[in-house]
Coordinates of C-alpha atoms in Angstrom, one line a residue:
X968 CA 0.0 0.0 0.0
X969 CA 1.3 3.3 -0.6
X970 CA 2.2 5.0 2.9
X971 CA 0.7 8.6 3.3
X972 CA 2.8 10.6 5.7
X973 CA 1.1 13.7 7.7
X974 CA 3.3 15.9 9.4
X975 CA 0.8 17.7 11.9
X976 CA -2.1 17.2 13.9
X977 CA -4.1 20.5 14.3
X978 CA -6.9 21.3 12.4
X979 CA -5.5 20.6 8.7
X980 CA -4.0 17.6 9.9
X981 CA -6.5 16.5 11.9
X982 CA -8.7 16.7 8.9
X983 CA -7.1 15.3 6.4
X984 CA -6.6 12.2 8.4
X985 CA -10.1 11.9 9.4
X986 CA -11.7 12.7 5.7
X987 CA -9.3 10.1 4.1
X988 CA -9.8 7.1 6.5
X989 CA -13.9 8.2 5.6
X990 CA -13.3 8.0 2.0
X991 CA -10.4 5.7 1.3
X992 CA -11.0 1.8 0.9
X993 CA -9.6 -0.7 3.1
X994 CA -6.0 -1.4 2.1
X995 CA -6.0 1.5 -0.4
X996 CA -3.7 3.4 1.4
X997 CA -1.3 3.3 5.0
X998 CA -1.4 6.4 6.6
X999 CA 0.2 8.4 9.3
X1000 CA 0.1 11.3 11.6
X1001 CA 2.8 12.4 13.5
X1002 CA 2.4 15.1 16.0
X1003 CA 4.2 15.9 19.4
X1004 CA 1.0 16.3 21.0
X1005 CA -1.6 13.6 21.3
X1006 CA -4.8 15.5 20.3
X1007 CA -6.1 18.3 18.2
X1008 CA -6.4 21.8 19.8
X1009 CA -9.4 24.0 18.9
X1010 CA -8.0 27.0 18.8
X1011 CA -11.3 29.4 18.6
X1012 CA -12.3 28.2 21.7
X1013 CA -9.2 29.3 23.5
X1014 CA -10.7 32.8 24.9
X1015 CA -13.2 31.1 26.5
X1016 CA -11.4 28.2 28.4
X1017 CA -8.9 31.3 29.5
X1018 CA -11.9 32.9 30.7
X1019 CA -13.9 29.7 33.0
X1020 CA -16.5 29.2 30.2
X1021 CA -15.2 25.8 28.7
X1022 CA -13.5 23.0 30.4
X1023 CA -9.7 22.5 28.8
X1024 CA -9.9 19.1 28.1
X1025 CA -13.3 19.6 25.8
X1026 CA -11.4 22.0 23.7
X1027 CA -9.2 19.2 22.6
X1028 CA -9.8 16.1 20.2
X1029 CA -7.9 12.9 21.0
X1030 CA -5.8 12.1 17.7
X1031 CA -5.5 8.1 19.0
X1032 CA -9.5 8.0 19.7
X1033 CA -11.1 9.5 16.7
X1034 CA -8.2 8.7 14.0
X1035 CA -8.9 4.8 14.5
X1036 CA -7.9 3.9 11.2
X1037 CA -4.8 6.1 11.1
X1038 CA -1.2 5.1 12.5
X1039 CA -0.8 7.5 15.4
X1040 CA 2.8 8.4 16.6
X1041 CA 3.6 11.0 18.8
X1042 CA 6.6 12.6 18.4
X1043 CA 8.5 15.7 16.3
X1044 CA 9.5 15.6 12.7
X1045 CA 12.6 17.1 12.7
X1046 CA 13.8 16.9 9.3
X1047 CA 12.4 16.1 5.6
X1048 CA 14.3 15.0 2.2
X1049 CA 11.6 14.7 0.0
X1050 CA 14.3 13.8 -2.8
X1051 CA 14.7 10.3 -0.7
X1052 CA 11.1 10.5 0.8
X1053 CA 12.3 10.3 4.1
X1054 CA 11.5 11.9 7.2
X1055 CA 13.4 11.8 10.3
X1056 CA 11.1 11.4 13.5
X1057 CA 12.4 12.2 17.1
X1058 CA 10.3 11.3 20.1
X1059 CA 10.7 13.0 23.4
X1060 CA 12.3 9.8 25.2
X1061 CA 14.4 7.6 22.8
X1062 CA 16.5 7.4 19.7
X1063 CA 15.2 9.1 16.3
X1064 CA 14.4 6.9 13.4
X1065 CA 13.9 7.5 9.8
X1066 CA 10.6 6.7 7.8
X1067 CA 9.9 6.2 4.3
X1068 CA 6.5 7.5 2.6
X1069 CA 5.1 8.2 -0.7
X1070 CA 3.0 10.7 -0.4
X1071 CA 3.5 13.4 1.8
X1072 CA 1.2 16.4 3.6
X1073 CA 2.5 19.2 5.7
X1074 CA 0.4 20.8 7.9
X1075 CA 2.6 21.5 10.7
X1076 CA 0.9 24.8 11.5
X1077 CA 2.1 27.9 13.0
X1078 CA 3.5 29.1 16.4
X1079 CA 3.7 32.7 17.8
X1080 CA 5.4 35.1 16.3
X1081 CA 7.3 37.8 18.7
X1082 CA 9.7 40.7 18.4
X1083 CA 12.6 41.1 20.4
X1084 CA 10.9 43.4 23.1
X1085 CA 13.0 43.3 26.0
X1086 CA 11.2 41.0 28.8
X1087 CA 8.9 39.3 26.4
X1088 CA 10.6 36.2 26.0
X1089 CA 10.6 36.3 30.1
X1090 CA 7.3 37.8 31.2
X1091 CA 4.5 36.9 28.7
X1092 CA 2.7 34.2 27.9
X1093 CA 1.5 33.0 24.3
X1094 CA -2.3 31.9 23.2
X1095 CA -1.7 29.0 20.7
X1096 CA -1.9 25.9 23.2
X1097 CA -4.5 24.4 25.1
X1098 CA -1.7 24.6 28.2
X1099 CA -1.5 28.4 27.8
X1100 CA -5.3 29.0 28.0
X1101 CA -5.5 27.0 31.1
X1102 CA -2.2 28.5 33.1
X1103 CA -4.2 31.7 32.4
X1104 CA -7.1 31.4 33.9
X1105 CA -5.5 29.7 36.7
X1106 CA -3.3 33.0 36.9
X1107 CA -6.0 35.3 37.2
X1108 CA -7.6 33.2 39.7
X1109 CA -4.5 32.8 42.2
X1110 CA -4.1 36.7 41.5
X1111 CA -7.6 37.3 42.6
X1112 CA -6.7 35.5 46.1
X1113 CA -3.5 36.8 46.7
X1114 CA -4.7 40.3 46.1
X1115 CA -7.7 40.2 48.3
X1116 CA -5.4 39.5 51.3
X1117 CA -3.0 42.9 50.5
X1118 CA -3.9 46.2 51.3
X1119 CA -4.5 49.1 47.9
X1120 CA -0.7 49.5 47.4
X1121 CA 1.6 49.2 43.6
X1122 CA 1.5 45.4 44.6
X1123 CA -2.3 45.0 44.6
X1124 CA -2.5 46.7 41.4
X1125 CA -0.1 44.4 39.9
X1126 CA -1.6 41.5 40.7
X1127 CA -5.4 43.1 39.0
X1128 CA -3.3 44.6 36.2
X1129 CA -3.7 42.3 32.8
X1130 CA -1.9 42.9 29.2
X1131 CA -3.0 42.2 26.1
X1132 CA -0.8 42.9 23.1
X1133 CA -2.5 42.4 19.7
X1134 CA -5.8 43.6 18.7
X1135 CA -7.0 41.0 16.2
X1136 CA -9.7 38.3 16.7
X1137 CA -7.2 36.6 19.2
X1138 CA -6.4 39.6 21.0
X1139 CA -9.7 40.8 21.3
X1140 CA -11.4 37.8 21.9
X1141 CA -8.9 37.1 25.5
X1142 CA -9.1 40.3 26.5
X1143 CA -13.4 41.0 26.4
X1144 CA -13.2 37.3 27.9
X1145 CA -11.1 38.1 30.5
X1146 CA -12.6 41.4 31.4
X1147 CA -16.3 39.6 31.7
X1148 CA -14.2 36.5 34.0
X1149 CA -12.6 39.4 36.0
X1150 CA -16.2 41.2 36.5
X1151 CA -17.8 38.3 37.7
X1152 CA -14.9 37.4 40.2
X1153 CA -15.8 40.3 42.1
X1154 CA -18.9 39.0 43.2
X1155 CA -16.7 36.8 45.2
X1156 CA -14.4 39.2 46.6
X1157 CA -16.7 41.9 48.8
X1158 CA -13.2 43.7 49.0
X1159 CA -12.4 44.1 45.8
X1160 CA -14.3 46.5 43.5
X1161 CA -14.1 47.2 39.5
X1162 CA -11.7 49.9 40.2
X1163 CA -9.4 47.8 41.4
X1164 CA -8.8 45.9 38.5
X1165 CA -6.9 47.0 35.4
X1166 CA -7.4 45.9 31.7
X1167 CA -5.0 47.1 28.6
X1168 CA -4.7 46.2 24.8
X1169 CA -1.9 47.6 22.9
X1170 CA -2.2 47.9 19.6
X1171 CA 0.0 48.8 16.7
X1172 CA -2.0 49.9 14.4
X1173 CA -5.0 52.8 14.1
X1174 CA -7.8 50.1 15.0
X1175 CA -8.9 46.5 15.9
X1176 CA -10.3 44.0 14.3
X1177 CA -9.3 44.1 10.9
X1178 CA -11.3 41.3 9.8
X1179 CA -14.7 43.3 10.5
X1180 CA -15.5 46.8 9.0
X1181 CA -14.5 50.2 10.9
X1182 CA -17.9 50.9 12.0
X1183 CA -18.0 47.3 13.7
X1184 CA -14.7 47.8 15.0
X1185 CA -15.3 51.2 16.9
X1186 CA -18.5 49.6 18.8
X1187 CA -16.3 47.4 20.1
X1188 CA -13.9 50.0 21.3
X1189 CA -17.1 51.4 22.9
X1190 CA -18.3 48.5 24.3
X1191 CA -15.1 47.6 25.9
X1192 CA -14.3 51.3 27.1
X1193 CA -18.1 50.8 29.1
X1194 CA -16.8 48.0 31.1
X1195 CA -13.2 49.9 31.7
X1196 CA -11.0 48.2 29.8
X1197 CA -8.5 50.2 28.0
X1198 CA -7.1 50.0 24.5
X1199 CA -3.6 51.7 23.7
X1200 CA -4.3 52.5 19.4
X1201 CA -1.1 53.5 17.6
X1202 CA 1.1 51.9 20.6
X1203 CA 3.6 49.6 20.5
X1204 CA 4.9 47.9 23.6
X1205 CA 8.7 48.9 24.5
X1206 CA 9.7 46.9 27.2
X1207 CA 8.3 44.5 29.8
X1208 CA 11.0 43.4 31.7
X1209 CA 10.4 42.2 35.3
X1210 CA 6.7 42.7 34.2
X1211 CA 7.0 46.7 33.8
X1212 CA 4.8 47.5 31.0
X1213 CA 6.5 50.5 28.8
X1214 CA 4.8 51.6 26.1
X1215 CA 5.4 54.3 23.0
X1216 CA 3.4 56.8 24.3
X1217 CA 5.6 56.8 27.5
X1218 CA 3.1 55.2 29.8
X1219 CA 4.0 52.8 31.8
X1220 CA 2.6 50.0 34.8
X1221 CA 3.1 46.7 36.7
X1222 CA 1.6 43.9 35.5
X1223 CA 1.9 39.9 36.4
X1224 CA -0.3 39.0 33.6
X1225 CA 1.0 39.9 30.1
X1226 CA -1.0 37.8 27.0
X1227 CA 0.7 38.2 23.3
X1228 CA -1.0 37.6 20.6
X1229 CA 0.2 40.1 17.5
X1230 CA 0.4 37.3 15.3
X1231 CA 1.8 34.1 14.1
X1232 CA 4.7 32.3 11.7
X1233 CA 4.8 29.0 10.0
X1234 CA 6.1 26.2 12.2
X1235 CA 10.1 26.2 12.3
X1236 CA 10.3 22.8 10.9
X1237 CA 9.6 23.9 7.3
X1238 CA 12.9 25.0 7.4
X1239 CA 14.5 21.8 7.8
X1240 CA 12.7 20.5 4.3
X1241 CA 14.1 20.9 0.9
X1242 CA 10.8 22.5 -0.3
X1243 CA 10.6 25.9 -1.6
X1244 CA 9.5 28.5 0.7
X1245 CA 8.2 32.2 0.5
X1246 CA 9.5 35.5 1.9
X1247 CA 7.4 34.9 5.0
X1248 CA 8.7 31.0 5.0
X1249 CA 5.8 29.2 4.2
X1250 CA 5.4 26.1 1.8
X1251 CA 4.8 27.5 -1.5
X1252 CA 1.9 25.8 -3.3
X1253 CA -0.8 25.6 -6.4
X1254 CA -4.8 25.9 -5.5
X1255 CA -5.5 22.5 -5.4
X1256 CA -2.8 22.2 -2.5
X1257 CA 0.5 20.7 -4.3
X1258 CA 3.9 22.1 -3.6
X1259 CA 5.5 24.2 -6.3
X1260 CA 8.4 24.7 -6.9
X1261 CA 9.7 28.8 -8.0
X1262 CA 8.7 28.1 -11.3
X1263 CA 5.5 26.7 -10.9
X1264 CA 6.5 23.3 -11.3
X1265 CA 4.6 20.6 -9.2
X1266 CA 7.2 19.1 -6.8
X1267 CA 5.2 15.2 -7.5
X1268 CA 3.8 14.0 -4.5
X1269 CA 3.8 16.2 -1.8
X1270 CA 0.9 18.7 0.0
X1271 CA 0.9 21.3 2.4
X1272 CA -2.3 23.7 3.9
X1273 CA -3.3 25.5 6.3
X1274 CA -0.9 28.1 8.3
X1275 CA 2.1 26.6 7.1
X1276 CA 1.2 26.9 3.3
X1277 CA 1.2 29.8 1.4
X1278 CA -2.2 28.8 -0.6
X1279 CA -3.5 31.8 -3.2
X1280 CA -7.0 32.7 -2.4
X1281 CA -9.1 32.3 -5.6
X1282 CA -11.8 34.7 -4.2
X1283 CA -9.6 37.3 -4.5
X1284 CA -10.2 38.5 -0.5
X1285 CA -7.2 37.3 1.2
X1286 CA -4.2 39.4 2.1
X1287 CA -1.2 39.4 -0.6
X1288 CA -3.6 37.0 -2.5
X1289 CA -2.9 34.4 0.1
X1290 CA -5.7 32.9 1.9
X1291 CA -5.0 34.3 5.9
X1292 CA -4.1 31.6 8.3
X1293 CA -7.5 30.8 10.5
X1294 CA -9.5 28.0 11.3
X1295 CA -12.3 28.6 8.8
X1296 CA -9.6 27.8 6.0
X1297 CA -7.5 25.3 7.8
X1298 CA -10.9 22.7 8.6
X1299 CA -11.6 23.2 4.8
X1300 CA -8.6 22.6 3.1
X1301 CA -8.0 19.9 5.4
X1302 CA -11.4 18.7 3.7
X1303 CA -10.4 19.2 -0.3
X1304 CA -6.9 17.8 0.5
X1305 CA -8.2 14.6 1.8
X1306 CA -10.0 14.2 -1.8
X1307 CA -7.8 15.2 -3.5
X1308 CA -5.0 12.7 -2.5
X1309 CA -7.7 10.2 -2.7
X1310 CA -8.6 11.3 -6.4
X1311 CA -4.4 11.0 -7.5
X1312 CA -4.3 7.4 -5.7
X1313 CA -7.5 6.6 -7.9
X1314 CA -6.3 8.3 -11.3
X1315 CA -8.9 11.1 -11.0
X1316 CA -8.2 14.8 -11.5
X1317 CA -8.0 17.5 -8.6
X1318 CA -9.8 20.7 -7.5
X1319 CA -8.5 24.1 -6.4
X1320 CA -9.3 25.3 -3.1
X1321 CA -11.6 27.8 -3.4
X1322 CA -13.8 29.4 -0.3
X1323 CA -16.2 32.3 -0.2
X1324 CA -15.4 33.6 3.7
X1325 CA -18.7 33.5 5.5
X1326 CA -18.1 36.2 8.0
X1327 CA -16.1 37.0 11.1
X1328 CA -18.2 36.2 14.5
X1329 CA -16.3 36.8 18.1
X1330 CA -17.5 36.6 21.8
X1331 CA -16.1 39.3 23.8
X1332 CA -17.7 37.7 27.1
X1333 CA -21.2 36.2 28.5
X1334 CA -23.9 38.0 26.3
X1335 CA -21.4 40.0 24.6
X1336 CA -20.4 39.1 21.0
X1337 CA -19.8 41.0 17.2
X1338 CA -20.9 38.9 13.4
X1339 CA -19.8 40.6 10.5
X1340 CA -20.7 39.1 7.0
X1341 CA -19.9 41.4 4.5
X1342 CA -21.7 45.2 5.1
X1343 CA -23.9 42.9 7.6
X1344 CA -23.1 43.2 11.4
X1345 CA -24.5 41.7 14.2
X1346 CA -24.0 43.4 17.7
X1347 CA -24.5 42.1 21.5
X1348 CA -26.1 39.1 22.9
X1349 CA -27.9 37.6 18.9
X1350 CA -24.3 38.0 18.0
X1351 CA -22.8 36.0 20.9
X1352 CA -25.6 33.7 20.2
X1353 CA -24.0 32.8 16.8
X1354 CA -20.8 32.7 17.9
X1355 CA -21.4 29.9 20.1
X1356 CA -24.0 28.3 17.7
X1357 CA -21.7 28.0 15.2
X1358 CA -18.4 27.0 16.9
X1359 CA -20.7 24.2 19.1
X1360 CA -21.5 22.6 15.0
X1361 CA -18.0 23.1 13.8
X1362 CA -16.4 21.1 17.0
X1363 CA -15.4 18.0 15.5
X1364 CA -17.5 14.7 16.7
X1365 CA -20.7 14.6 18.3
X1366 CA -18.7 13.8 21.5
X1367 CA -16.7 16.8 21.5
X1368 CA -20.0 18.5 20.9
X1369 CA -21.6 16.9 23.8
X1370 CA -19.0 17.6 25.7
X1371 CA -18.6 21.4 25.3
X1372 CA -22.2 22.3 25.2
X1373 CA -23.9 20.4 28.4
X1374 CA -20.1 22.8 29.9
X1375 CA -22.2 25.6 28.6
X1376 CA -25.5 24.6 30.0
X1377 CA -24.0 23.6 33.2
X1378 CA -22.6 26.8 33.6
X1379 CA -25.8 28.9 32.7
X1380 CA -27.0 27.1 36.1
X1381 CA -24.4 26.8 38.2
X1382 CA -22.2 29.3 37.0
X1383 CA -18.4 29.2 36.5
X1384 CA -15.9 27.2 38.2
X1385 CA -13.6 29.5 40.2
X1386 CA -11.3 27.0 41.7
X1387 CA -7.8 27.6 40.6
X1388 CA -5.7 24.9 39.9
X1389 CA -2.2 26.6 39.6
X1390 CA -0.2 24.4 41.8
X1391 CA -0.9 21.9 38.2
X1392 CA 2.9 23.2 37.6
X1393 CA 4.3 22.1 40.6
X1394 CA 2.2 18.6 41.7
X1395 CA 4.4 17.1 43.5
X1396 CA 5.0 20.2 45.6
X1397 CA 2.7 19.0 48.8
X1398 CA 3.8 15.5 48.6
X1399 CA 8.0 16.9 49.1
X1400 CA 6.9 18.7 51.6
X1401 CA 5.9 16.2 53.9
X1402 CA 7.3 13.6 52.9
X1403 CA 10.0 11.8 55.3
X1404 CA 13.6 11.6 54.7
X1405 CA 16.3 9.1 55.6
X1406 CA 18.6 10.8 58.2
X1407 CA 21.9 12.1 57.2
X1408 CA 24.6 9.4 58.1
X1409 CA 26.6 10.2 61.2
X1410 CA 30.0 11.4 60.7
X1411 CA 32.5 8.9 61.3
X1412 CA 34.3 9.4 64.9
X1413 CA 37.9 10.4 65.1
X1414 CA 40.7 7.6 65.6
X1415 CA 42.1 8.2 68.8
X1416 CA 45.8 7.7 69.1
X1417 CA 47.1 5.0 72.0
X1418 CA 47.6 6.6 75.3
X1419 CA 51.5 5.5 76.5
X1420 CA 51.2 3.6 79.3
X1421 CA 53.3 3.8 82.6
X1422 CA 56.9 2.7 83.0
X1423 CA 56.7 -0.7 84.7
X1424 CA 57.3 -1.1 88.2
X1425 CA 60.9 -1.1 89.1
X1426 CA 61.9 0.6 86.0
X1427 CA 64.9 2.9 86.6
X1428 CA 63.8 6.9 86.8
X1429 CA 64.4 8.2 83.2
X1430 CA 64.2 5.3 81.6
X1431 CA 61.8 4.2 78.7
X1432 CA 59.4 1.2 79.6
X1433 CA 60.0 -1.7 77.7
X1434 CA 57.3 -1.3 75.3
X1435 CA 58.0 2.0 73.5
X1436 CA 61.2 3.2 71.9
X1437 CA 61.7 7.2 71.7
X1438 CA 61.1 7.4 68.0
X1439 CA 62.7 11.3 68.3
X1440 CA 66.3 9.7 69.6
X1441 CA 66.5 7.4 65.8
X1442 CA 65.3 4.1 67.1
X1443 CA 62.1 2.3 65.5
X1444 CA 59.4 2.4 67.7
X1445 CA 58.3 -0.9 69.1
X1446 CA 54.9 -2.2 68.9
X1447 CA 52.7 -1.8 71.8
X1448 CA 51.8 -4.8 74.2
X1449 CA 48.5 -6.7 73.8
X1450 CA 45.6 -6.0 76.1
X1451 CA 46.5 -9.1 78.0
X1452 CA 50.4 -8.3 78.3
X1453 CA 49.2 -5.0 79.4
X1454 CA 46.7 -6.2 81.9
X1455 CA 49.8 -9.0 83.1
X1456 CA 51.7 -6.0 83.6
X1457 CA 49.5 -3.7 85.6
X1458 CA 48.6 -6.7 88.2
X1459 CA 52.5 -8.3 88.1
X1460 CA 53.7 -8.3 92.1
X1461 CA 55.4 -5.5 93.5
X1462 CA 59.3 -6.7 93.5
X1463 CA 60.7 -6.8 97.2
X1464 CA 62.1 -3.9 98.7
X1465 CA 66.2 -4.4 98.5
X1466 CA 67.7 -4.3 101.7
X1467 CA 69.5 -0.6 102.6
X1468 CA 73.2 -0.3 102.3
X1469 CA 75.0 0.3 105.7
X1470 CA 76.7 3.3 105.9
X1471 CA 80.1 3.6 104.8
X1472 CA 82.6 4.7 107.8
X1473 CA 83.7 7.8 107.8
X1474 CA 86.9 8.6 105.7
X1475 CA 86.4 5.6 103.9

């Protein structure tokens, strides 16, 4: 059988493997996904696990459970040489190994892209993983409780203080979220007030929310500015070491919660291929989803999509005439791709990707949200409404769907779930606590050198005893006497008194 090779398990991934073992034929075709992570994150609903509205293990599809048909490994792909079809795979514990495909598709997705702003790299946090979203709301959580112990002071307000930087969808999306979570904290913390808490997006550019027209854009601004959260427009962020915010405009604060999320680049492992890339190092490829080479030549079998791919947008809409790197396109090509590689292995022709964008929707919080099709807009709690609708029908699986909506409906009636597990990082941090220790060892005690023992009885004044030689006159020293000589010595009979010399005459 020919063995199919997918490098990446997000959403084109993810869909390219599930579409194919729907429409391949047993034995038509081996194929694998390899992925360092063992499940699928979806990525729109990212805001709202930051924010207590979704649970963070509904958010996530399980490669191994839903891709039954498909070889699962989880590990990197660190390297490709399509001219031998090989690709070198390196798991996390282990030796690498090579394997050998046929046809290959990258998808290996993007990762955040940053600047080198002094303290970023240190002090913020990312919004691309299922792990960040979670440490997040956990963070604002913990910060909640330790602030409602301190008195007002710089060290309360850096605690309430949370940074955004980026105002797209993503950027907007976390921030509304978190504003609405932060709101109805408060409710729990009688000393705590709105005032107390500080929200600010930086943005680079004029506006928000490119993806939805300027009109849209400012009621948001509005909207957001009614439930005091800030946003910094023609601001760049200048420096956030030791979590000092510095900004352009020469503000600056304290903040223990900094969120970036102005933008994204294609994974780093593209550049460890032989395949062509663009300016912005992305797979170059042809509509229906081949790599090209500079030319225009097709490089024969191999595919790439979604965020990684530099795929022209046939509508005409995208930016550069690229189609822009979002879910909406990623689940879809993901789709054509999978019949498309099915089509080659059956001698059919292809199909160009091709989609007609159906509109921007975003929730900025419970009740809030913004739709934008075209001149259409939808504002407030219909748009919210939609946004949930349709991201509930777009999660993959009826389980996942299950999953994520009784979360919602749960939460309509019991609210959200405010206990913070932070301490996730460190589990094993009560357990070494407590735990008992063997006792050091005892040092070893000192040899004591042999006391010399007294002359024996008799001996001439001056005199060493028979068992010891003065080592200082030359002489070897002799060895000691045994415990029994020495006892034989110490109880030996006193020697008789000799009898007193008479006393010379005189003269004599």
């Amino acid at each position: 059988m020919p063995k199919i090779l997918i490098v990446g398990g997000g959403y084109a991934g993810f869909y390219t493997a599930w579409k194919l073992e729907k429409w391949l034929h047993k034995g038509e075709a081996d194929v694998t996904v390899v992925d360092p992570l063992p499940y699928m994150t979806y990525q729109p609903f990212l805001p709202e696990v930051a924010a207590g509205s979704i649970e963070p293990r509904h958010a996530v599809v399980s490669l191994r459970r839903h891709l039954t048909k498909t070889n699962v490994v989880t590990a990197k792909v660190t390297k490709i040489d399509h001219a031998s079809k090989t690709a070198t795979i390196t798991p996390e514990i282990g030796d690498e190994w090579t394997m050998e495909y046929d046809q290959i598709v990258v998808t290996a997705g993007a990762v955040s892209r940053t600047f080198p702003i002094p303290g970023v790299a240190d002090e913020a946090i990312g919004l691309k993983t299922i792990e960040e979203a979670e440490a997040i709301r956990d963070k604002v959580l913990t910060n909640f409780q330790k602030a409602a112990n301190l008195p007002a002071g710089p060290e309360r307000d850096r605690l309430l203080t949370t940074v955004v930087v980026g105002g797209g969808f993503a950027g907007i999306e976390i921030f509304a979220e978190l504003r609405s979570f932060a709101t109805d904290l408060l409710k729990n913390y009688p000393n705590l007030t709105i005032d107390d808490t500080h929200f600010h997006l930086v943005e680079a550019m004029g506006r928000i929310m490119p993806e939805v027209t300027l009109e849209t854009s400012k009621w948001v601004l509005k909207n957001l500015a009614e439930r005091q959260a800030i946003v910094h427009l023609d601001t760049q962020l200048q420096s956030a070491v030791g979590g000092k915010v510095e900004l352009s405009t020469g503000e600056s604060f304290e903040s223990d919660l900094i969120i970036w999320t102005a933008g994204v680049m294609a994974n780093p492992v593209v550049r460890n291929t032989d395949f062509p890339l663009e300016q912005r190092g992305r797979i170059t490829v042809q509509p229906d989803l081949r790599v090209i080479n500079e030319d225009g030549t097709v490089v024969p079998d191999a595919w790439a999509c979604g965020d990684v791919a530099a795929t022209p947008d046939l509508t005409g809409a995208g930016v550069g005439g690229f189609c822009v790197p979002n879910a909406q396109h990623a689940v879809r090509m993901g789709k054509q791709l999978a019949k498309n590689i099915t089509a080659v292995l059956r001698g059919e022709n292809t199909k160009d990707y091709r989609h007609d964008n159906l509109g921007a929707v975003a929730g900025l919080g419970l009740g809030i949200g913004v739709f934008q099709s075209g001149k259409f807009a939808l504002k407030g709690f219909p748009a919210w409404a939609a946004h949930r609708g349709y991201h509930g029908m777009a999660m993959p699986s009826y389980e996942r769907k299950i999953r994520v909506i009784s979360g919602w409906a749960n939460n309509f009636f019991l609210g959200r779930d405010i206990a913070s597990l932070d301490n996730v990082t460190r589990p094993r941090a009560a357990f070494e606590e407590f735990a008992s220790r063997p006792k050091p060892a005892a040092p070893a005690a000192p040899v004591e050198a042999p006391a010399a023992p007294a002359p024996e009885i008799g001996a001439p004044a001056g005199e060493p005893g028979p068992a010891y030689a003065n080592p200082a006159d030359g002489e070897k020293a002799a060895a000691p006497a045994s415990a029994a000589e020495t006892k034989a010595a110490t109880t030996k009979a006193p020697a008789k008194k000799a009898p007193a010399k008479k006393a010379a005459p005189v003269g004599e």
